[in-house]
């Protein structure tokens, strides 16, 4: 399950590379969120899935942080010119923040895990080093990326503490409906969103990116993430994010011919060792 989650989650930057040239960032995310709702709502009704009674507001808050806050921050930053390597490095700080906040959810981080976290962030730094560039960087995009980091860290901890276990069908539906309600006003105000979606170019690349985002990322990967949150410690879960930049780098090398140096390979190995130290139970 962790390996499958990393593989699917790592396609996020690939999807952004394909889809964002044809749509404003928040508009793309709204279509993505709406697609999830359209798919899950009939399933919830037909299967009579149980609702998280008494915890709906907690599920909604966690969803807003993990979905709306994280995705909107990263995608808008990339759309504004934030280099993908730098955004990956910033968001890659999540495991460190989660480890510092672990006592809030009753978890303890061992010395071996701290060493693994240090190895992990070092590995991520090596992977993205040759892709780092300050061209296009602005304080707005940097702020958005940092807010995305804080949002997904807070969302993971919040869900672990207040609503770690719920039916994935109804819980995911609640989270995406809540995310739509949060993102929609910002899309209207900043992107001029209208019902006609006149700023969206419905190219094959965009449609493919949107479908993958809905089915693989927002349903498949999120279901896996929630299952991991239910059964694993927050620090162990977040450490998997260290594997995202190396995996994405390999995908970009295969699909787009992007450079992948020996430094990147060394960084990947270091990140893998770091995650192994964090998730090991011995």
mmCIF file of C-alpha atoms in Angstrom:
data_model
loop_
_atom_site.group_PDB
_atom_site.id
_atom_site.type_symbol
_atom_site.label_atom_id
_atom_site.label_comp_id
_atom_site.label_asym_id
_atom_site.label_seq_id
_atom_site.Cartn_x
_atom_site.Cartn_y
_atom_site.Cartn_z
ATOM 1 C CA UNK A 1 0.000 0.000 0.000
ATOM 2 C CA UNK A 2 2.745 2.599 0.808
ATOM 3 C CA UNK A 3 4.569 1.841 -2.459
ATOM 4 C CA UNK A 4 1.391 2.179 -4.517
ATOM 5 C CA UNK A 5 0.554 5.440 -2.747
ATOM 6 C CA UNK A 6 3.985 6.907 -3.531
ATOM 7 C CA UNK A 7 3.774 5.899 -7.194
ATOM 8 C CA UNK A 8 0.342 7.465 -7.697
ATOM 9 C CA UNK A 9 1.008 10.546 -5.550
ATOM 10 C CA UNK A 10 4.222 11.240 -7.461
ATOM 11 C CA UNK A 11 2.292 11.753 -10.686
ATOM 12 C CA UNK A 12 0.900 15.006 -9.309
ATOM 13 C CA UNK A 13 3.651 17.169 -10.789
ATOM 14 C CA UNK A 14 3.378 15.286 -14.100
ATOM 15 C CA UNK A 15 -0.337 16.050 -14.209
ATOM 16 C CA UNK A 16 0.371 19.704 -13.442
ATOM 17 C CA UNK A 17 2.902 19.834 -16.302
ATOM 18 C CA UNK A 18 0.288 18.458 -18.698
ATOM 19 C CA UNK A 19 -2.839 20.221 -17.479
ATOM 20 C CA UNK A 20 -2.024 23.668 -16.098
ATOM 21 C CA UNK A 21 -1.126 25.253 -19.478
ATOM 22 C CA UNK A 22 -4.769 24.820 -20.496
ATOM 23 C CA UNK A 23 -6.593 26.045 -17.393
ATOM 24 C CA UNK A 24 -6.238 28.402 -14.426
ATOM 25 C CA UNK A 25 -5.044 26.484 -11.375
ATOM 26 C CA UNK A 26 -8.087 26.901 -9.121
ATOM 27 C CA UNK A 27 -10.474 26.230 -11.994
ATOM 28 C CA UNK A 28 -8.660 22.969 -12.713
ATOM 29 C CA UNK A 29 -8.893 21.979 -9.050
ATOM 30 C CA UNK A 30 -12.616 22.789 -8.913
ATOM 31 C CA UNK A 31 -13.255 20.551 -11.915
ATOM 32 C CA UNK A 32 -11.169 17.863 -10.232
ATOM 33 C CA UNK A 33 -13.083 18.157 -6.949
ATOM 34 C CA UNK A 34 -16.432 18.229 -8.745
ATOM 35 C CA UNK A 35 -15.521 15.103 -10.697
ATOM 36 C CA UNK A 36 -14.865 13.232 -7.459
ATOM 37 C CA UNK A 37 -18.245 14.314 -6.074
ATOM 38 C CA UNK A 38 -20.054 13.237 -9.248
ATOM 39 C CA UNK A 39 -18.486 9.773 -9.011
ATOM 40 C CA UNK A 40 -18.788 9.208 -5.266
ATOM 41 C CA UNK A 41 -22.262 10.618 -4.584
ATOM 42 C CA UNK A 42 -24.183 7.926 -6.529
ATOM 43 C CA UNK A 43 -21.994 5.229 -4.960
ATOM 44 C CA UNK A 44 -22.680 6.530 -1.471
ATOM 45 C CA UNK A 45 -26.425 6.586 -2.127
ATOM 46 C CA UNK A 46 -26.637 3.206 -3.856
ATOM 47 C CA UNK A 47 -24.371 1.447 -1.369
ATOM 48 C CA UNK A 48 -25.912 3.207 1.642
ATOM 49 C CA UNK A 49 -22.487 4.000 2.995
ATOM 50 C CA UNK A 50 -22.440 5.095 6.656
ATOM 51 C CA UNK A 51 -21.844 8.750 7.482
ATOM 52 C CA UNK A 52 -19.350 9.801 10.193
ATOM 53 C CA UNK A 53 -22.050 10.939 12.614
ATOM 54 C CA UNK A 54 -20.796 13.505 15.099
ATOM 55 C CA UNK A 55 -17.508 13.930 13.244
ATOM 56 C CA UNK A 56 -18.605 15.439 9.931
ATOM 57 C CA UNK A 57 -17.143 18.829 10.835
ATOM 58 C CA UNK A 58 -13.781 17.246 11.741
ATOM 59 C CA UNK A 59 -13.709 15.307 8.471
ATOM 60 C CA UNK A 60 -14.534 18.508 6.558
ATOM 61 C CA UNK A 61 -11.787 20.532 8.265
ATOM 62 C CA UNK A 62 -9.187 17.835 7.569
ATOM 63 C CA UNK A 63 -10.300 17.743 3.938
ATOM 64 C CA UNK A 64 -10.038 21.498 3.530
ATOM 65 C CA UNK A 65 -6.472 21.403 4.849
ATOM 66 C CA UNK A 66 -5.297 18.338 2.877
ATOM 67 C CA UNK A 67 -7.182 19.052 -0.350
ATOM 68 C CA UNK A 68 -7.996 22.738 -0.746
ATOM 69 C CA UNK A 69 -5.101 24.211 1.212
ATOM 70 C CA UNK A 70 -2.320 21.943 -0.005
ATOM 71 C CA UNK A 71 -3.309 21.529 -3.658
ATOM 72 C CA UNK A 72 -4.354 25.133 -4.188
ATOM 73 C CA UNK A 73 -1.116 26.393 -2.683
ATOM 74 C CA UNK A 74 1.188 24.148 -4.729
ATOM 75 C CA UNK A 75 -0.686 24.421 -8.023
ATOM 76 C CA UNK A 76 -1.077 28.204 -7.832
ATOM 77 C CA UNK A 77 2.609 28.571 -6.943
ATOM 78 C CA UNK A 78 3.634 26.489 -9.972
ATOM 79 C CA UNK A 79 1.216 28.411 -12.192
ATOM 80 C CA UNK A 80 2.838 31.675 -10.988
ATOM 81 C CA UNK A 81 6.290 30.445 -11.985
ATOM 82 C CA UNK A 82 7.561 28.617 -8.895
ATOM 83 C CA UNK A 83 10.182 26.102 -10.116
ATOM 84 C CA UNK A 84 8.939 22.557 -9.603
ATOM 85 C CA UNK A 85 12.195 21.525 -7.927
ATOM 86 C CA UNK A 86 12.000 24.277 -5.353
ATOM 87 C CA UNK A 87 8.324 23.624 -4.636
ATOM 88 C CA UNK A 88 9.114 19.926 -4.154
ATOM 89 C CA UNK A 89 11.890 20.810 -1.705
ATOM 90 C CA UNK A 90 9.644 23.142 0.318
ATOM 91 C CA UNK A 91 6.760 20.685 0.511
ATOM 92 C CA UNK A 92 9.317 17.977 1.266
ATOM 93 C CA UNK A 93 9.797 19.563 4.696
ATOM 94 C CA UNK A 94 6.461 18.066 5.791
ATOM 95 C CA UNK A 95 7.929 14.988 7.525
ATOM 96 C CA UNK A 96 10.179 17.204 9.678
ATOM 97 C CA UNK A 97 7.256 19.441 10.725
ATOM 98 C CA UNK A 98 5.098 16.398 11.405
ATOM 99 C CA UNK A 99 7.794 14.879 13.603
ATOM 100 C CA UNK A 100 8.086 18.065 15.676
ATOM 101 C CA UNK A 101 4.294 18.106 16.129
ATOM 102 C CA UNK A 102 3.975 14.350 16.785
ATOM 103 C CA UNK A 103 3.435 14.804 20.565
ATOM 104 C CA UNK A 104 0.185 16.601 19.744
ATOM 105 C CA UNK A 105 -1.269 13.285 18.561
ATOM 106 C CA UNK A 106 0.361 11.237 21.291
ATOM 107 C CA UNK A 107 3.291 9.927 19.234
ATOM 108 C CA UNK A 108 6.996 9.794 20.047
ATOM 109 C CA UNK A 109 9.754 10.118 17.467
ATOM 110 C CA UNK A 110 12.831 7.975 18.184
ATOM 111 C CA UNK A 111 16.439 8.917 17.561
ATOM 112 C CA UNK A 112 16.600 6.476 14.651
ATOM 113 C CA UNK A 113 13.573 8.160 13.076
ATOM 114 C CA UNK A 114 15.102 11.627 13.482
ATOM 115 C CA UNK A 115 18.193 10.334 11.675
ATOM 116 C CA UNK A 116 15.972 8.935 8.930
ATOM 117 C CA UNK A 117 14.157 12.261 8.594
ATOM 118 C CA UNK A 118 17.493 14.057 8.233
ATOM 119 C CA UNK A 119 18.624 11.565 5.577
ATOM 120 C CA UNK A 120 15.316 12.003 3.781
ATOM 121 C CA UNK A 121 15.423 15.778 3.484
ATOM 122 C CA UNK A 122 19.080 15.546 2.412
ATOM 123 C CA UNK A 123 18.119 13.060 -0.275
ATOM 124 C CA UNK A 124 15.293 15.256 -1.536
ATOM 125 C CA UNK A 125 17.705 18.183 -1.686
ATOM 126 C CA UNK A 126 20.154 16.203 -3.827
ATOM 127 C CA UNK A 127 17.395 15.006 -6.179
ATOM 128 C CA UNK A 128 16.077 18.498 -6.895
ATOM 129 C CA UNK A 129 19.475 20.248 -6.736
ATOM 130 C CA UNK A 130 20.083 20.121 -10.489
ATOM 131 C CA UNK A 131 16.542 21.305 -11.136
ATOM 132 C CA UNK A 132 16.664 24.200 -8.694
ATOM 133 C CA UNK A 133 16.238 27.623 -10.176
ATOM 134 C CA UNK A 134 15.185 30.976 -8.784
ATOM 135 C CA UNK A 135 13.906 32.133 -12.170
ATOM 136 C CA UNK A 136 10.220 32.986 -11.839
ATOM 137 C CA UNK A 137 10.371 32.933 -8.035
ATOM 138 C CA UNK A 138 8.337 35.601 -6.257
ATOM 139 C CA UNK A 139 7.338 36.213 -2.676
ATOM 140 C CA UNK A 140 3.737 35.371 -3.611
ATOM 141 C CA UNK A 141 4.592 31.939 -5.012
ATOM 142 C CA UNK A 142 6.957 31.244 -2.112
ATOM 143 C CA UNK A 143 4.232 32.168 0.392
ATOM 144 C CA UNK A 144 1.708 29.931 -1.344
ATOM 145 C CA UNK A 145 4.102 26.971 -1.280
ATOM 146 C CA UNK A 146 4.875 27.451 2.416
ATOM 147 C CA UNK A 147 1.147 27.709 3.197
ATOM 148 C CA UNK A 148 0.611 24.462 1.263
ATOM 149 C CA UNK A 149 3.294 22.796 3.392
ATOM 150 C CA UNK A 150 1.685 23.997 6.621
ATOM 151 C CA UNK A 151 -1.755 23.012 5.384
ATOM 152 C CA UNK A 152 -1.012 19.375 4.534
ATOM 153 C CA UNK A 153 1.017 18.959 7.737
ATOM 154 C CA UNK A 154 -1.815 20.344 9.859
ATOM 155 C CA UNK A 155 -4.390 18.328 7.920
ATOM 156 C CA UNK A 156 -2.560 15.041 8.430
ATOM 157 C CA UNK A 157 -2.197 15.649 12.170
ATOM 158 C CA UNK A 158 -5.771 16.905 12.532
ATOM 159 C CA UNK A 159 -7.225 13.862 10.806
ATOM 160 C CA UNK A 160 -5.007 11.510 12.801
ATOM 161 C CA UNK A 161 -6.214 13.052 16.075
ATOM 162 C CA UNK A 162 -9.897 13.779 15.482
ATOM 163 C CA UNK A 163 -11.151 11.496 12.708
ATOM 164 C CA UNK A 164 -8.587 8.838 11.856
ATOM 165 C CA UNK A 165 -11.268 6.259 11.082
ATOM 166 C CA UNK A 166 -14.322 6.795 8.879
ATOM 167 C CA UNK A 167 -15.960 5.266 5.839
ATOM 168 C CA UNK A 168 -13.762 6.231 2.894
ATOM 169 C CA UNK A 169 -16.700 6.786 0.551
ATOM 170 C CA UNK A 170 -18.675 9.252 2.667
ATOM 171 C CA UNK A 171 -15.607 10.794 4.282
ATOM 172 C CA UNK A 172 -13.960 11.555 0.950
ATOM 173 C CA UNK A 173 -17.238 12.955 -0.391
ATOM 174 C CA UNK A 174 -17.524 15.309 2.597
ATOM 175 C CA UNK A 175 -13.947 16.477 2.198
ATOM 176 C CA UNK A 176 -14.271 17.331 -1.478
ATOM 177 C CA UNK A 177 -17.606 19.103 -1.064
ATOM 178 C CA UNK A 178 -16.037 21.199 1.699
ATOM 179 C CA UNK A 179 -13.027 21.910 -0.517
ATOM 180 C CA UNK A 180 -15.276 23.096 -3.353
ATOM 181 C CA UNK A 181 -17.029 25.529 -1.009
ATOM 182 C CA UNK A 182 -13.657 26.963 0.051
ATOM 183 C CA UNK A 183 -11.962 27.154 -3.366
ATOM 184 C CA UNK A 184 -14.942 28.392 -5.410
ATOM 185 C CA UNK A 185 -15.002 32.015 -4.106
ATOM 186 C CA UNK A 186 -11.254 32.379 -4.708
ATOM 187 C CA UNK A 187 -11.587 31.046 -8.256
ATOM 188 C CA UNK A 188 -14.368 33.527 -9.006
ATOM 189 C CA UNK A 189 -12.475 36.444 -7.466
ATOM 190 C CA UNK A 190 -8.973 35.766 -8.824
ATOM 191 C CA UNK A 191 -9.537 33.834 -12.055
ATOM 192 C CA UNK A 192 -12.819 35.259 -13.286
ATOM 193 C CA UNK A 193 -14.456 31.841 -13.185
ATOM 194 C CA UNK A 194 -17.827 31.705 -14.965
ATOM 195 C CA UNK A 195 -20.287 28.829 -15.573
ATOM 196 C CA UNK A 196 -19.190 28.738 -19.223
ATOM 197 C CA UNK A 197 -15.602 27.844 -18.210
ATOM 198 C CA UNK A 198 -14.412 30.045 -21.050
ATOM 199 C CA UNK A 199 -10.803 30.080 -19.819
ATOM 200 C CA UNK A 200 -10.476 26.299 -20.048
ATOM 201 C CA UNK A 201 -9.049 24.806 -23.244
ATOM 202 C CA UNK A 202 -10.463 21.289 -23.601
ATOM 203 C CA UNK A 203 -7.452 19.717 -25.280
ATOM 204 C CA UNK A 204 -6.731 15.963 -25.105
ATOM 205 C CA UNK A 205 -3.853 16.722 -22.723
ATOM 206 C CA UNK A 206 -6.126 18.658 -20.388
ATOM 207 C CA UNK A 207 -8.890 16.055 -20.441
ATOM 208 C CA UNK A 208 -6.402 13.259 -19.783
ATOM 209 C CA UNK A 209 -4.839 15.208 -16.920
ATOM 210 C CA UNK A 210 -8.246 15.933 -15.422
ATOM 211 C CA UNK A 211 -9.403 12.311 -15.580
ATOM 212 C CA UNK A 212 -6.170 11.059 -14.035
ATOM 213 C CA UNK A 213 -6.430 13.706 -11.319
ATOM 214 C CA UNK A 214 -9.958 12.621 -10.457
ATOM 215 C CA UNK A 215 -9.634 8.843 -10.638
ATOM 216 C CA UNK A 216 -6.020 8.141 -9.694
ATOM 217 C CA UNK A 217 -5.019 11.071 -7.480
ATOM 218 C CA UNK A 218 -8.181 12.336 -5.794
ATOM 219 C CA UNK A 219 -9.841 8.940 -5.366
ATOM 220 C CA UNK A 220 -7.113 6.278 -5.583
ATOM 221 C CA UNK A 221 -4.255 8.051 -3.805
ATOM 222 C CA UNK A 222 -6.500 9.740 -1.245
ATOM 223 C CA UNK A 223 -8.184 6.448 -0.330
ATOM 224 C CA UNK A 224 -4.713 4.959 0.197
ATOM 225 C CA UNK A 225 -3.593 7.976 2.245
ATOM 226 C CA UNK A 226 -6.640 7.754 4.510
ATOM 227 C CA UNK A 227 -6.097 4.034 4.983
ATOM 228 C CA UNK A 228 -2.475 4.717 5.977
ATOM 229 C CA UNK A 229 -3.538 7.467 8.400
ATOM 230 C CA UNK A 230 -5.944 5.017 9.990
ATOM 231 C CA UNK A 231 -3.314 2.336 10.590
ATOM 232 C CA UNK A 232 0.060 4.098 10.858
ATOM 233 C CA UNK A 233 1.791 6.798 12.882
ATOM 234 C CA UNK A 234 1.713 10.309 11.408
ATOM 235 C CA UNK A 235 5.518 10.534 11.210
ATOM 236 C CA UNK A 236 5.759 7.247 9.289
ATOM 237 C CA UNK A 237 3.055 8.366 6.840
ATOM 238 C CA UNK A 238 4.577 11.779 6.179
ATOM 239 C CA UNK A 239 8.046 10.274 5.651
ATOM 240 C CA UNK A 240 6.706 8.643 2.498
ATOM 241 C CA UNK A 241 6.557 12.146 0.997
ATOM 242 C CA UNK A 242 10.363 12.036 0.823
ATOM 243 C CA UNK A 243 9.998 9.458 -1.951
ATOM 244 C CA UNK A 244 7.785 11.704 -4.070
ATOM 245 C CA UNK A 245 10.463 14.016 -5.605
ATOM 246 C CA UNK A 246 12.800 11.107 -6.544
ATOM 247 C CA UNK A 247 9.928 9.123 -8.050
ATOM 248 C CA UNK A 248 8.669 12.168 -9.936
ATOM 249 C CA UNK A 249 12.201 12.823 -11.219
ATOM 250 C CA UNK A 250 12.391 9.306 -12.655
ATOM 251 C CA UNK A 251 8.955 9.738 -14.284
ATOM 252 C CA UNK A 252 10.013 13.082 -15.797
ATOM 253 C CA UNK A 253 13.226 11.463 -17.097
ATOM 254 C CA UNK A 254 11.263 8.641 -18.760
ATOM 255 C CA UNK A 255 8.385 10.764 -20.100
ATOM 256 C CA UNK A 256 10.014 14.110 -20.900
ATOM 257 C CA UNK A 257 13.699 13.275 -21.169
ATOM 258 C CA UNK A 258 14.559 15.560 -18.262
ATOM 259 C CA UNK A 259 18.110 15.280 -16.928
ATOM 260 C CA UNK A 260 18.686 12.817 -14.100
ATOM 261 C CA UNK A 261 22.246 13.055 -12.786
ATOM 262 C CA UNK A 262 24.354 10.848 -10.550
ATOM 263 C CA UNK A 263 23.678 13.374 -7.806
ATOM 264 C CA UNK A 264 19.981 12.698 -8.257
ATOM 265 C CA UNK A 265 20.540 8.946 -8.045
ATOM 266 C CA UNK A 266 22.554 9.401 -4.835
ATOM 267 C CA UNK A 267 19.760 11.569 -3.442
ATOM 268 C CA UNK A 268 17.166 8.921 -4.272
ATOM 269 C CA UNK A 269 19.147 6.251 -2.429
ATOM 270 C CA UNK A 270 19.594 8.559 0.569
ATOM 271 C CA UNK A 271 15.864 9.310 0.646
ATOM 272 C CA UNK A 272 15.011 5.605 0.497
ATOM 273 C CA UNK A 273 17.390 4.891 3.393
ATOM 274 C CA UNK A 274 15.834 7.748 5.354
ATOM 275 C CA UNK A 275 12.284 6.465 4.866
ATOM 276 C CA UNK A 276 13.396 2.927 5.779
ATOM 277 C CA UNK A 277 14.804 4.243 9.073
ATOM 278 C CA UNK A 278 11.585 6.135 9.829
ATOM 279 C CA UNK A 279 9.083 3.384 9.069
ATOM 280 C CA UNK A 280 11.094 0.502 10.543
ATOM 281 C CA UNK A 281 9.475 -0.797 13.711
ATOM 282 C CA UNK A 282 12.658 -2.419 15.062
#
